[in-house]
Coordinates of C-alpha atoms and ligand atoms in Angstrom, one line a residue:
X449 CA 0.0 0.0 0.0
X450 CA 2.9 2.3 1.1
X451 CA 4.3 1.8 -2.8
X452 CA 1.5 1.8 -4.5
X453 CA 0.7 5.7 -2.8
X454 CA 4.2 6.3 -3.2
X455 CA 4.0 5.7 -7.1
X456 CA 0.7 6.9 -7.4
X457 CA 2.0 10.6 -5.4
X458 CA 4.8 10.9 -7.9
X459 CA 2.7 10.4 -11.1
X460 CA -0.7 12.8 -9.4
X461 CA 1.4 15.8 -9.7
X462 CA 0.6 19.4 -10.6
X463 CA 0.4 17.9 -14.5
X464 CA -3.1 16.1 -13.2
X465 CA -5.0 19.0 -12.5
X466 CA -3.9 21.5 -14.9
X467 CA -2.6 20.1 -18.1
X468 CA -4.7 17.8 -18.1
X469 CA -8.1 19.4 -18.4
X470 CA -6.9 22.1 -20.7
X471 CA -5.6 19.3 -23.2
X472 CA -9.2 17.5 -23.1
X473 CA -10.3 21.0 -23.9
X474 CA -8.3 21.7 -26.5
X475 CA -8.7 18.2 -28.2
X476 CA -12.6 17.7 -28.5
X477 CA -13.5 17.9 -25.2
X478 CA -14.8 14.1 -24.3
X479 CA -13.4 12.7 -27.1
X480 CA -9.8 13.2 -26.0
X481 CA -10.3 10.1 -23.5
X482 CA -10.6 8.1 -26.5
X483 CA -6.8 8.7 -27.8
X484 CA -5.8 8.6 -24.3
X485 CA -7.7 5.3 -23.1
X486 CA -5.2 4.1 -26.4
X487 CA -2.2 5.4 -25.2
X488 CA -2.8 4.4 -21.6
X489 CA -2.9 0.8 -23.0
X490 CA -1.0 1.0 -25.9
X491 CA 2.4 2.5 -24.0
X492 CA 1.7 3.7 -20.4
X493 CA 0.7 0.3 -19.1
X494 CA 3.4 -1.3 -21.1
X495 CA 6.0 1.1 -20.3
X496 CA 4.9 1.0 -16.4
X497 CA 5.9 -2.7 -16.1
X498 CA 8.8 -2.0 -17.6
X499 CA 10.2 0.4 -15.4
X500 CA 8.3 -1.5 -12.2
X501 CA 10.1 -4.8 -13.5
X502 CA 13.4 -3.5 -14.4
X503 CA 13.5 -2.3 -10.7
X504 CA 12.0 -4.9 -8.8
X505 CA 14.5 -7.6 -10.5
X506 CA 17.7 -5.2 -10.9
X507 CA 17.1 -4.2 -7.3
X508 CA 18.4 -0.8 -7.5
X509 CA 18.3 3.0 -8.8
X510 CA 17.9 3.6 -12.7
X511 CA 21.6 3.4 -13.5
X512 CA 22.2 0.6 -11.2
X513 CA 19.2 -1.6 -13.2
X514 CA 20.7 -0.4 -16.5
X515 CA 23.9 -1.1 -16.0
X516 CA 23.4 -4.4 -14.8
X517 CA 21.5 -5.3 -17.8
X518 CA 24.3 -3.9 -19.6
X519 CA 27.3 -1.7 -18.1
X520 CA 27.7 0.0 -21.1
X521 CA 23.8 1.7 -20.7
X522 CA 24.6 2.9 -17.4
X523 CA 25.3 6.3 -18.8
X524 CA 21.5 6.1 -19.8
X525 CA 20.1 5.9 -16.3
X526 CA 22.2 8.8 -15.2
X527 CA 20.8 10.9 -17.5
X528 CA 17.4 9.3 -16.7
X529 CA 18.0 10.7 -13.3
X530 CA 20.1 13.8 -13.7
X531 CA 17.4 15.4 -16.3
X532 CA 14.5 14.4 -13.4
X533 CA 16.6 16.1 -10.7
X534 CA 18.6 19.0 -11.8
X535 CA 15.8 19.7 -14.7
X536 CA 12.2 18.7 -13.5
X537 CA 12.7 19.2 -10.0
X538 CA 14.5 22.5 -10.6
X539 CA 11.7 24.4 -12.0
X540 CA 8.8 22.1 -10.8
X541 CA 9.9 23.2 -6.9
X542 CA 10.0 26.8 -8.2
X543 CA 6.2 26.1 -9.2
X544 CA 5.1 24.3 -6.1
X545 CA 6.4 27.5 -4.2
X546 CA 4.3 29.9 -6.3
X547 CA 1.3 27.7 -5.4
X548 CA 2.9 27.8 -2.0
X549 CA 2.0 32.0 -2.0
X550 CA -0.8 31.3 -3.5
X551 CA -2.5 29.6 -0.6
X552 CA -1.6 32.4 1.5
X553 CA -3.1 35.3 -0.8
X554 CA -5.6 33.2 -0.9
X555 CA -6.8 34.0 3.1
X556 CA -7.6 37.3 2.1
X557 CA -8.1 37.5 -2.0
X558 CA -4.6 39.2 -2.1
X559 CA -4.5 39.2 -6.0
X560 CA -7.8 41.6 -6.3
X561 CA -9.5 42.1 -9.1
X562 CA -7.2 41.7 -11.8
X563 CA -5.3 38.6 -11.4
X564 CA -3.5 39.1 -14.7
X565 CA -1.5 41.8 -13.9
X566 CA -1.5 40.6 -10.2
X567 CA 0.5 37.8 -11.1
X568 CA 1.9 38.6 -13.7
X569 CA 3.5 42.3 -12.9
X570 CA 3.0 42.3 -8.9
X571 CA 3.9 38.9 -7.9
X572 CA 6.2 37.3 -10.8
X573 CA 7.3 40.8 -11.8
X574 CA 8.0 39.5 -14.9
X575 CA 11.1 40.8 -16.9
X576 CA 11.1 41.3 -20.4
X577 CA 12.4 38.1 -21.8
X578 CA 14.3 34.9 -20.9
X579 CA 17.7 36.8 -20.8
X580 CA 16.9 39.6 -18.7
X581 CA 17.1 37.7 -15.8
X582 CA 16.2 40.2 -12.9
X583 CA 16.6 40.5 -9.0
X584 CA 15.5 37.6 -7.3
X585 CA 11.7 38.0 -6.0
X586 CA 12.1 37.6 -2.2
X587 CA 8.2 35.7 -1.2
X588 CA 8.9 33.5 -4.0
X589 CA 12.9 32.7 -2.8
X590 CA 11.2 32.2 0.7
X591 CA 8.5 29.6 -0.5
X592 CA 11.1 28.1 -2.3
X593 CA 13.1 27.1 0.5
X594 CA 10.6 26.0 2.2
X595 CA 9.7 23.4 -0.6
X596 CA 12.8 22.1 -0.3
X597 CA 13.0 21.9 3.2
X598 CA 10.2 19.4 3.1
X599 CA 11.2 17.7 0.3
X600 CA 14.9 17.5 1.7
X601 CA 13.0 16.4 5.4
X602 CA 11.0 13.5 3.6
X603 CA 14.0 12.3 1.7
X604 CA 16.6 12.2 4.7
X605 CA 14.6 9.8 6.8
X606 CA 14.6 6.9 4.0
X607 CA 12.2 5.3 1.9
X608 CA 9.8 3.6 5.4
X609 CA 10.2 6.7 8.0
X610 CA 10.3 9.3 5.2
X611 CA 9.1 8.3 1.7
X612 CA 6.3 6.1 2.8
X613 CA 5.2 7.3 5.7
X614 CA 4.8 11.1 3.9
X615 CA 2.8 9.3 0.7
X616 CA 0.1 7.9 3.7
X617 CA -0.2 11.2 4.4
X618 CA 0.0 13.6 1.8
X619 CA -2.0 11.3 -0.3
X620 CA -5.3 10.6 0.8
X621 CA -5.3 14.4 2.2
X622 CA -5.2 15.4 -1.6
X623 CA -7.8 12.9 -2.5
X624 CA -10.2 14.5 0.3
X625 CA -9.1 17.9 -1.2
X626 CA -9.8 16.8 -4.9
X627 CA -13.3 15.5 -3.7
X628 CA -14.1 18.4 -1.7
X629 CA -13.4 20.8 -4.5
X630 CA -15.5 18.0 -7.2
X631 CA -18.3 18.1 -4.9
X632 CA -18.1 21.8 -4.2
X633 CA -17.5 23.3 -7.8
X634 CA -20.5 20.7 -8.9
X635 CA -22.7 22.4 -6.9
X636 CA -22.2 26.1 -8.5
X637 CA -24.6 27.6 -10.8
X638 CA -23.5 27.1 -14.3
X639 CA -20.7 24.1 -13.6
X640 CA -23.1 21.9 -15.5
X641 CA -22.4 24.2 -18.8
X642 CA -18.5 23.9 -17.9
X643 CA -19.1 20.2 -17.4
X644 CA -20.4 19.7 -21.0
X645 CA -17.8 22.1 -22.6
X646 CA -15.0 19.6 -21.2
X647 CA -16.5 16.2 -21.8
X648 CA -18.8 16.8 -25.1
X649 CA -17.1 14.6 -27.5
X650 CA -16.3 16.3 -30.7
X651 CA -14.8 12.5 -32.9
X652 CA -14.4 14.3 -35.8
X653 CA -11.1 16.2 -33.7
X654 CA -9.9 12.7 -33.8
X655 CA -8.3 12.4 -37.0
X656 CA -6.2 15.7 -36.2
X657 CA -2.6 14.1 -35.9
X658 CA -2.0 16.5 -32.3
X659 CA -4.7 15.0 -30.6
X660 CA -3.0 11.4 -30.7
X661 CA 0.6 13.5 -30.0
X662 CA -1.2 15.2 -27.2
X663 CA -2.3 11.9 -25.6
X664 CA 1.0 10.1 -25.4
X665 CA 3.0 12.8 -24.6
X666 CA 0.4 13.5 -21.7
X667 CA 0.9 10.0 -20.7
X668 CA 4.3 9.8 -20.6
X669 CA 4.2 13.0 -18.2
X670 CA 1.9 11.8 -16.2
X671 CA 2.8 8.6 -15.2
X672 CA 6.5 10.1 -14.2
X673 CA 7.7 7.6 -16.7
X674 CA 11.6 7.9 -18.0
X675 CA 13.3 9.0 -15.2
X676 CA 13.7 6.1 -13.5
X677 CA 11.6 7.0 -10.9
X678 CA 9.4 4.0 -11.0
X679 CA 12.4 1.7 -11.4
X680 CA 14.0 3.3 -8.0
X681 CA 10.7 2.8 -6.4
X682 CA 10.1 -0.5 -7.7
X683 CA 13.8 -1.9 -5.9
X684 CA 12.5 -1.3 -2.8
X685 CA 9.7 -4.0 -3.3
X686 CA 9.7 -7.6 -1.6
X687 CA 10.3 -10.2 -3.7
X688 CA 7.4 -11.5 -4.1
X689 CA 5.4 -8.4 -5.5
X690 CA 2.8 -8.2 -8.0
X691 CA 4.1 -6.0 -10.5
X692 CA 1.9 -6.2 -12.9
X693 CA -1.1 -5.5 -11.1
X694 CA 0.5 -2.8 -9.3
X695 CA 1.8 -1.0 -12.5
X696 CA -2.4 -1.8 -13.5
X697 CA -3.6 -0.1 -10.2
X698 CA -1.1 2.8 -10.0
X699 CA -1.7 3.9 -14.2
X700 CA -5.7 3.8 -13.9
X701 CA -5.6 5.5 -10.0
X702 CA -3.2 8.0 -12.1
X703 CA -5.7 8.5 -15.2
X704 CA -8.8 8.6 -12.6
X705 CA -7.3 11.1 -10.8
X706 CA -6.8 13.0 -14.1
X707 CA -10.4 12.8 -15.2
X708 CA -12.1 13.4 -11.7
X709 CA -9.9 16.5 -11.3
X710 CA -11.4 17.9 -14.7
X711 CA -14.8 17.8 -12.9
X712 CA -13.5 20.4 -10.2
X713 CA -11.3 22.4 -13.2
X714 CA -14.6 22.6 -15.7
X715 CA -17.5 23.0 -12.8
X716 CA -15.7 25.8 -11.2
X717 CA -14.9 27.9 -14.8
X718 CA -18.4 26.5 -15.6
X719 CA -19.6 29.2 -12.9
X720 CA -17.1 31.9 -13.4
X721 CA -18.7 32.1 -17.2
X722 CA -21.7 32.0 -16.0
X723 CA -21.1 34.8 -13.3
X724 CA -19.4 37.0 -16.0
X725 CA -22.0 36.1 -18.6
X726 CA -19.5 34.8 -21.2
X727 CA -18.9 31.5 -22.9
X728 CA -16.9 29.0 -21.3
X729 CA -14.4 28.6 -24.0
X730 CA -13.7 32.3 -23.3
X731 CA -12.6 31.5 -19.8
X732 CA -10.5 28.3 -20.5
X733 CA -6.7 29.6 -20.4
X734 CA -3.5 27.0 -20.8
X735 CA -2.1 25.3 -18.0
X736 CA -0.1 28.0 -15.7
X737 CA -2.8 30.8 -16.8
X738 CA -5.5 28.3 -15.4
X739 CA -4.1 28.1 -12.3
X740 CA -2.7 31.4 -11.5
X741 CA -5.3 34.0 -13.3
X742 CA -8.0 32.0 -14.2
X743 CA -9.0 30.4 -10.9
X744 CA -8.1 33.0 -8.7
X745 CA -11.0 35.3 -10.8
X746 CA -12.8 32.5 -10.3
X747 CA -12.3 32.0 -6.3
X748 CA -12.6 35.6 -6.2
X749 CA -16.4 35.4 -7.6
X750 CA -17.6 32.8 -5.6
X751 CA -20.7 33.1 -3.8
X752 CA -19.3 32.0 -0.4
X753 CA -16.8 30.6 1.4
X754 CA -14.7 31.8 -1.4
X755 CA -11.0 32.3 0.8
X756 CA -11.5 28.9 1.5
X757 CA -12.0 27.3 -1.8
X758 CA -8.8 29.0 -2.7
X759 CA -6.7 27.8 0.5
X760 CA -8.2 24.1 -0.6
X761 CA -7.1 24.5 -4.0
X762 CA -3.5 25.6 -3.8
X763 CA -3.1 23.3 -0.9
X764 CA -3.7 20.6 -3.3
X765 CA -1.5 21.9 -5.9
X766 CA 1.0 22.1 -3.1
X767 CA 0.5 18.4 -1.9
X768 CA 0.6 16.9 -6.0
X769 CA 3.3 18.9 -6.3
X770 CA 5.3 17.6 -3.3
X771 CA 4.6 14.1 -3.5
X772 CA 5.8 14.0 -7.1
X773 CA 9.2 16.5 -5.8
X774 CA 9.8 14.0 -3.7
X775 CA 10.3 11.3 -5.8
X776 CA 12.2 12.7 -8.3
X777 CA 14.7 13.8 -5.5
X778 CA 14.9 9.6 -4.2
X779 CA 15.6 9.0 -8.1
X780 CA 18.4 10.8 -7.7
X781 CA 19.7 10.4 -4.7
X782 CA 19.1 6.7 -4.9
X783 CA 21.8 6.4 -7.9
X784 CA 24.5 8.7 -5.7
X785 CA 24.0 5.9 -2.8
X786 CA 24.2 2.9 -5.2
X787 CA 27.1 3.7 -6.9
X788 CA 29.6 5.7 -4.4
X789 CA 27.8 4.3 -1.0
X790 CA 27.9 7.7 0.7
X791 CA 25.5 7.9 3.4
X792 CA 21.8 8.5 2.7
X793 CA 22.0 11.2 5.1
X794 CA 25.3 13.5 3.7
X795 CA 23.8 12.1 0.0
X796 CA 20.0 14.0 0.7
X797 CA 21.4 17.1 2.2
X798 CA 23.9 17.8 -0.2
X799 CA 21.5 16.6 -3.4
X800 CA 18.8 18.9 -1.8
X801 CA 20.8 22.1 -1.1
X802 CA 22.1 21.8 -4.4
X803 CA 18.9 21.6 -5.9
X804 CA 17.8 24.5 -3.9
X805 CA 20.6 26.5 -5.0
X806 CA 20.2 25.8 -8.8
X807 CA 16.7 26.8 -8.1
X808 CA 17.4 30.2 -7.0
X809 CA 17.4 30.6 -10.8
X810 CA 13.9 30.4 -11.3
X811 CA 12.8 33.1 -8.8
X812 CA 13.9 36.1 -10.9
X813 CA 12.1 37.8 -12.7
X814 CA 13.1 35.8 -15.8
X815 CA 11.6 32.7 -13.7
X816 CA 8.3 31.8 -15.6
X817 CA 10.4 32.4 -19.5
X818 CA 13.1 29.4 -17.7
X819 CA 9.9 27.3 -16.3
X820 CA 8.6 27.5 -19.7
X821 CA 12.1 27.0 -22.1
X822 CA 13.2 24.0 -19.5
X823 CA 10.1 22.5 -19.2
X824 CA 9.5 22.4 -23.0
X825 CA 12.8 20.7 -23.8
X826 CA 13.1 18.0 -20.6
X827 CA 9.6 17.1 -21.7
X828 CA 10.0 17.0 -25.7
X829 CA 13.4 15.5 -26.0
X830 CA 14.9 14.2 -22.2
X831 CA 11.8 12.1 -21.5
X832 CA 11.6 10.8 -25.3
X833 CA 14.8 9.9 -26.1
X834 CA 15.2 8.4 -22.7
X835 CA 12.1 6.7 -23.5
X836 CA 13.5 5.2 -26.4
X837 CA 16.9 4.2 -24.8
X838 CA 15.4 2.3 -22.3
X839 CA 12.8 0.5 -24.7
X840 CA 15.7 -0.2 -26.8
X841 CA 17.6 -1.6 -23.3
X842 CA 14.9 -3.9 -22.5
X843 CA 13.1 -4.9 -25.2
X844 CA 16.5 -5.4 -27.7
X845 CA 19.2 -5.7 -25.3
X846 CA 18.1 -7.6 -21.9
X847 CA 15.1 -9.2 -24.3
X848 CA 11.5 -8.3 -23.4
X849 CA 10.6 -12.1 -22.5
X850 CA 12.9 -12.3 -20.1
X851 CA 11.5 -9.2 -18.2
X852 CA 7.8 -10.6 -18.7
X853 CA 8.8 -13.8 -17.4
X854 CA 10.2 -11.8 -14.0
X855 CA 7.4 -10.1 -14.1
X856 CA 4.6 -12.5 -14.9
X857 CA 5.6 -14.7 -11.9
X858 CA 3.1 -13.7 -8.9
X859 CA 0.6 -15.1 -11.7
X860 CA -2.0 -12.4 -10.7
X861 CA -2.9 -10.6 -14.0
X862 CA 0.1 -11.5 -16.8
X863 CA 1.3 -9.5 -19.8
X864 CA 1.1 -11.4 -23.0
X865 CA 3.6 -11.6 -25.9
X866 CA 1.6 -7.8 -27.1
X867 CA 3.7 -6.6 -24.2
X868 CA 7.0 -8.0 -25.6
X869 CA 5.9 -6.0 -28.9
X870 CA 4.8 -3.1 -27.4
X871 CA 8.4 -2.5 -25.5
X872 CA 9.9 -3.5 -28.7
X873 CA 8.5 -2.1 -31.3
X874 CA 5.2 0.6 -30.5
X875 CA 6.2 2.1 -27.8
X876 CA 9.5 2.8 -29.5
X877 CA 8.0 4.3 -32.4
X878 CA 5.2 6.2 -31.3
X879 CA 8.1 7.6 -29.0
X880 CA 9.9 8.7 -32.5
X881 CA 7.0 10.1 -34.0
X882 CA 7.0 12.3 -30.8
X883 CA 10.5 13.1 -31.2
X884 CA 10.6 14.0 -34.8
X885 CA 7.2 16.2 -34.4
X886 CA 9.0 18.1 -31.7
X887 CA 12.1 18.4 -34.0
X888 CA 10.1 19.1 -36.8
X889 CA 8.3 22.3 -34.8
X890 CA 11.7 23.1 -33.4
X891 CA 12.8 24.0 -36.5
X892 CA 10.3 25.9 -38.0
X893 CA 9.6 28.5 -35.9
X894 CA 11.8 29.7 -32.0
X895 CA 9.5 28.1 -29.3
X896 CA 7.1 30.8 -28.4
X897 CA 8.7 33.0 -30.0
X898 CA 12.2 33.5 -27.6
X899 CA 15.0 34.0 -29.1
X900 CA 17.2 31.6 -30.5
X901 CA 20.0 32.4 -28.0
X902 CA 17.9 31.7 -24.9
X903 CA 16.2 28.8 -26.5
X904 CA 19.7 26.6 -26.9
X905 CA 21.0 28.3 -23.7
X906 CA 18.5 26.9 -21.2
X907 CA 16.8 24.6 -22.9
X908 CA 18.9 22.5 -25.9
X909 CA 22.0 22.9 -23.5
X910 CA 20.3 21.9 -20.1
X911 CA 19.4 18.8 -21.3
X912 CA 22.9 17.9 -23.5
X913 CA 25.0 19.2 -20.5
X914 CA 22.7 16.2 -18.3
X915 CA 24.2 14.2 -20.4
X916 CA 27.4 15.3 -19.8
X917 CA 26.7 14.9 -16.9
X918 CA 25.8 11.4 -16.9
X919 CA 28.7 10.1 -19.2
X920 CA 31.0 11.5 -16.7
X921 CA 28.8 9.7 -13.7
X922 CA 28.9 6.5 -15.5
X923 CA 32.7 6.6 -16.3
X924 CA 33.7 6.6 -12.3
X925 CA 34.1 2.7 -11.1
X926 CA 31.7 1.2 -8.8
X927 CA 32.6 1.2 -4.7
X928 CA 31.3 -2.3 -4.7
X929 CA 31.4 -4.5 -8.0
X930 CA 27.8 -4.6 -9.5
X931 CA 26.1 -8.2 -7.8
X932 CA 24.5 -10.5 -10.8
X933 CA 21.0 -9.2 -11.7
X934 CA 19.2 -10.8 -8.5
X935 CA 21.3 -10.1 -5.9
X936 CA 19.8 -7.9 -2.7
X937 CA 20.0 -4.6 -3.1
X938 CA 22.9 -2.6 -2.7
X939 CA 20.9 0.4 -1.5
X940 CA 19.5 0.6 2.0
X941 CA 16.2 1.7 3.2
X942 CA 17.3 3.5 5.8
Ligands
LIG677 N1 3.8 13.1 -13.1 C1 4.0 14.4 -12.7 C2 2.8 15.2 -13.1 O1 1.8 14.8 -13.6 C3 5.1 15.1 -13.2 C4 6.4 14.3 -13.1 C5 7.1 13.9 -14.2 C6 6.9 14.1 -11.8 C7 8.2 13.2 -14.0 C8 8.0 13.3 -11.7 C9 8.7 12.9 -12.8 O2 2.7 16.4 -12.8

């Protein structure tokens, strides 16, 4: 139970209740659950036993699984968990401390009546471009180190005392905070109209290529996949684990979450339309818009009890957000204790002021252009390459029947030979198609419009310099020579 919350807190992150609403909007409404039913099935499922496998029978961090499927992939999981640490975590801790201010304005409706400008030139105080990087805004810096101060607390006291123990917590409080604000947003006049803008299916979107790019990309996201997350998680498991039905539970519970979130996203903007007599496709904004101007007018309008609806709402943001931070910080610091075996202790505090340092970075005024840059290439190219490497790793190299035979053993639910084809062949291709598509846009046109310079400073270099990174990680020899594949862990909990 403790893993299965654990998995599920890293893949329910801030993604859940922002992107993913906005992308079911965008893509014909109810029909987008169609494409992403498919890629649920077609790669997330497939891709989760992979990752759950590799790290249940490897017993240990991504680039302790990879290499001992292979020691010359080890460079692969280093990147795996170098792009989750020093790229997602960067930025995505800077964005849990926004929502971190957030719940506080929200105890007295600090952002006013215009919550464009409020958070735009008040609270971001947003510079010019990506280059003009700006002072560093103090109430964000503050937040910021708080984030890290939990996340560095959680980490420290292992994977039982810290890890686990934090998921039993933080997780069912977000579920009662998710239904609270399902139940409440429901019961607003007009939510019904926002519920049938997000889920009335328009099929004929469906043969628009971006839909079906949309869905797996949103997937892959979602269900923290690529990082080696899962596979650190998944080493921590007793032998005799169901891995299959827990990669089952943990991707549906993931995709549920998605969908049920949607309810509170679409009843809520359902009433703000309704309040400011316009049509709800007016209101809908894109994924940090929605959260930060959209539903603050929205909390601001609401009939009663509005300070609290806010508090309830960031507070939930805060707790996806945390629970998936904390993950991609174990990722990390997993690999460090594997390979060197520095203590747990010295490894999370230095990993975790470093990351808070890097951070820094992202509270200048320049902050939300890096969020944005970063986010776009970790996303786009890290997670999809990474994707492919390891598909490659498993399916080509180790041989995908001999991870489906690990795997199938608790005899529960079994993957079938489609699995072995899926790791080998679709997933790896329907990751290309991503991958070209990305390049394809890349070329065409500066992302958003930034230019050129900022664009391979922050983003093409972040994620080749990981890489750098990694190579050098994976050319240092092992403190302890690498056990065959089923040895115990090298790792400890504690
Ligand atoms: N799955 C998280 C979300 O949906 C994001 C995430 C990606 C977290 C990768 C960890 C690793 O927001």
């Amino acid at each position: 139970m403790g893993f299965i919350l654990a998995a599920m807190g890293s893949a329910v992150g801030l993604g859940n209740i922002w992107r993913f609403s906005y992308l079911c909007y965008k893509n014909g409404g109810g029909a987008f659950l169609i494409p992403y039913a498919i890629a649920m099935v077609v790669v997330g499922i497939p891709l989760m036993v992979l990752e759950l496998g590799l790290g249940h029978k490897m017993r240990g961090s991504a680039p302790m699984s990879f290499a001992k499927v292979n020691r010359h992939w080890e460079w692969c999981g280093w990147w795996a968990v170098t792009c989750a640490m020093f790229g997602i975590m960067l930025y995505y801790s800077a964005v849990i401390a926004w929502c971190v201010n957030y719940v506080f304005f929200s105890i007295n409706l600090s952002w006013g009546a215009d919550t464009k400008a409020f958070f735009f030139q008040q609270f971001l105080q947003i510079s010019d471009g990506p280059l003009q990087i700006g002072d560093i805004r103090a109430p964000i810096l503050l937040s910021l180190m708080t984030v890290w101060g939990v996340c560095w607390m959680i980490v420290f006291f292992g994977v039982q005392k810290g890890l686990e123990r934090a998921n039993k917590i933080f997780m069912p409080l977000l579920f009662c905070l998710i239904a609270i604000l399902v139940v409440w947003s429901l019961n607003l006049k007009g939510a019904m109209e926002g519920i049938r803008v997000y889920l009335s299916p328009d099929f004929s979107q469906l043969s628009r290529p971006q839909i079906w790019i949309d869905a797996f990309s949103q997937i892959f996201f979602s269900l923290s996949l690529a990082f080696g997350i899962m596979v650190t998680y998944a080493s921590y498991l007793p032998r005799k684990a169901d891995i299959v039905q827990d990669a089952v539970v943990i991707s549906i519970g993931d995709c549920l979450f998605s969908v049920i979130a949607g309810f509170a996203v679409f009843g809520t903007l359902g009433y703000m339309a309704q309040a400011l007599g316009k049509p709800v496709s007016e209101v809908v904004t894109q994924s940090i818009g929605l959260a930060f101007v959209t539903y603050p007018e929205a909390i601001s309008n609401m009939p009663a009890f509005s300070k609290a609806f806010g508090v309830i709402f960031f507070s939930a943001l805060v707790l996806a957000g945390l629970t998936s931070g904390i993950s991609l910080v174990e990722a990390f610091s997993a690999a460090i204790i594997d390979k060197f075996h520095f203590s747990r202790k010295t490894v999370v505090s230095v990993v975790c002021l470093t990351g808070f340092l890097g951070s820094i970075i992202f509270t200048a005024k320049s902050g939300l252009f890096w969020v944005d840059i970063l986010d776009h290439f970790i996303t786009n190219y890290g997670l999809v390459i990474i994707g492919i490497l390891e598909c490659i790793l498993v399916g080509w190299v180790l041989g995908a029947r001999h991870l489906r035979e690990h795997v199938n053993h608790a005899g529960g639910i079994v993957m079938t030979r489609f699995w072995d084809i899926s790791v080998r062949v679709i997933a790896p291709a329907v990751l290309g198609i991503l991958l070209f598509n990305s390049l394809h846009n890349e070329f065409r046109a500066p992302y958003e419009g930034y230019p050129w310079v900022s664009i391979i400073l922050i983003g093409r270099d972040w994620v080749v310099g990981a890489l750098i990174v990694a190579l050098f990680m994976a050319m240092y020899p092992w403190k302890r020579a690498l056990e065959s594949e089923e040895g115990s862990g090298l790792h400890n909990k504690s």
